[in-house]
Short mmCIF file of C-alpha atoms in Angstrom, two decimals:
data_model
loop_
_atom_site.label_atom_id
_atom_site.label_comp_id
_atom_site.label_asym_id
_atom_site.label_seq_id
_atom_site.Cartn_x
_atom_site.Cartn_y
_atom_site.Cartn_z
CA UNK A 1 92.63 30.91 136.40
CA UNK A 2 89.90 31.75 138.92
CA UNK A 3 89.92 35.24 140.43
CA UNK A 4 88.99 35.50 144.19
CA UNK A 5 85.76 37.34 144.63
CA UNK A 6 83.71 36.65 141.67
CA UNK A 7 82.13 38.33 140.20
CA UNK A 8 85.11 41.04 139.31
CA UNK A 9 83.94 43.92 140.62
CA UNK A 10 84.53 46.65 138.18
CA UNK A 11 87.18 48.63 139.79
CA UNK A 12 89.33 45.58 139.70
CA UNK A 13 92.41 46.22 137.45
CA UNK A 14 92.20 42.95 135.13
CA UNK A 15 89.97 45.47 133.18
CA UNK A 16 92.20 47.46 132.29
CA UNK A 17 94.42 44.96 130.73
CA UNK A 18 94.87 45.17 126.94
CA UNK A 19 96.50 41.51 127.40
CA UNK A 20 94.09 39.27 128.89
CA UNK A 21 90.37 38.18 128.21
CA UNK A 22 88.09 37.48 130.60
CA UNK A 23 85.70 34.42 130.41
CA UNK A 24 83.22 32.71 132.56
CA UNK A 25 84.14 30.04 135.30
CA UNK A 26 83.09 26.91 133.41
CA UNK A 27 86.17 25.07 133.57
CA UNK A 28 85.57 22.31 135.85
CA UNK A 29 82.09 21.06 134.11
CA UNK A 30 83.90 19.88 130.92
CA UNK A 31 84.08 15.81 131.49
CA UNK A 32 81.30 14.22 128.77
CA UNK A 33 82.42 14.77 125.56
CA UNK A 34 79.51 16.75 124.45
CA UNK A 35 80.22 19.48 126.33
CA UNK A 36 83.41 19.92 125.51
CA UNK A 37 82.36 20.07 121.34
CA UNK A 38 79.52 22.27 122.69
CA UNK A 39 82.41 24.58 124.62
CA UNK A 40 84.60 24.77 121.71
CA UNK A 41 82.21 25.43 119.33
CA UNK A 42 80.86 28.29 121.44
CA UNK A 43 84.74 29.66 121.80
CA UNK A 44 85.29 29.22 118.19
CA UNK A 45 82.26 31.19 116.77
CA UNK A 46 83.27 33.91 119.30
CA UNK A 47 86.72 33.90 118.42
CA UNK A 48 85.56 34.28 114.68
CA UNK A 49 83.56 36.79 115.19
CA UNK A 50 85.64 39.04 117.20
CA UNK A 51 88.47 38.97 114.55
CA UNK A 52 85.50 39.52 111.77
CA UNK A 53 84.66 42.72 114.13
CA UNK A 54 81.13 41.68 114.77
CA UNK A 55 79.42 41.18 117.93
CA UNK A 56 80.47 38.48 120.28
CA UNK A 57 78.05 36.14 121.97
CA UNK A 58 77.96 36.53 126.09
CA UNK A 59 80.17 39.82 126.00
CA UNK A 60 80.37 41.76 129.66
CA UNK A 61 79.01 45.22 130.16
CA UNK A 62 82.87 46.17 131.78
CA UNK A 63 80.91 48.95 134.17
CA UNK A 64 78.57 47.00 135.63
CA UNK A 65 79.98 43.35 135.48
CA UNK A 66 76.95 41.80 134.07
CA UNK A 67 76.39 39.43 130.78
CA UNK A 68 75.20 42.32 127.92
CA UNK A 69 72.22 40.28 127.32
CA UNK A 70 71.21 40.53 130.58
CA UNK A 71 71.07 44.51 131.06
CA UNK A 72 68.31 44.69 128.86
#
């Protein structure tokens, strides 16, 4: 569900949670059909990848609350 406040800052204790991943608010943007195969796709190859161990696409730096990609 939606947390109030977004982004989460990082002192919020979702963080910490061993039993709960985090994803982006894109929920509500899902109604032609080619966004939904273009959203499951995208989950997919990230779930595959994180159980393969290698890196994940759009992963969150958890100190600063920011897309990886985007710290560069």
């Amino acid at each position: 569900d939606v947390i109030e406040g977004e982004p989460l800052p990082p002192e919020h204790p979702a963080w910490e949670l061993d039993n709960l991943i985090l994803t982006p608010h894109v929920a509500g943007g899902t109604y032609l059909p080619e966004t939904n195969n273009r959203f499951f796709a995208f989950a997919a190859e990230n779930l595959k990848a994180y159980l393969a161990g290698d890196k994940i696409r759009n992963q969150v730096d958890l100190v600063s609350g920011c897309r990886k990609e985007s710290l560069k």
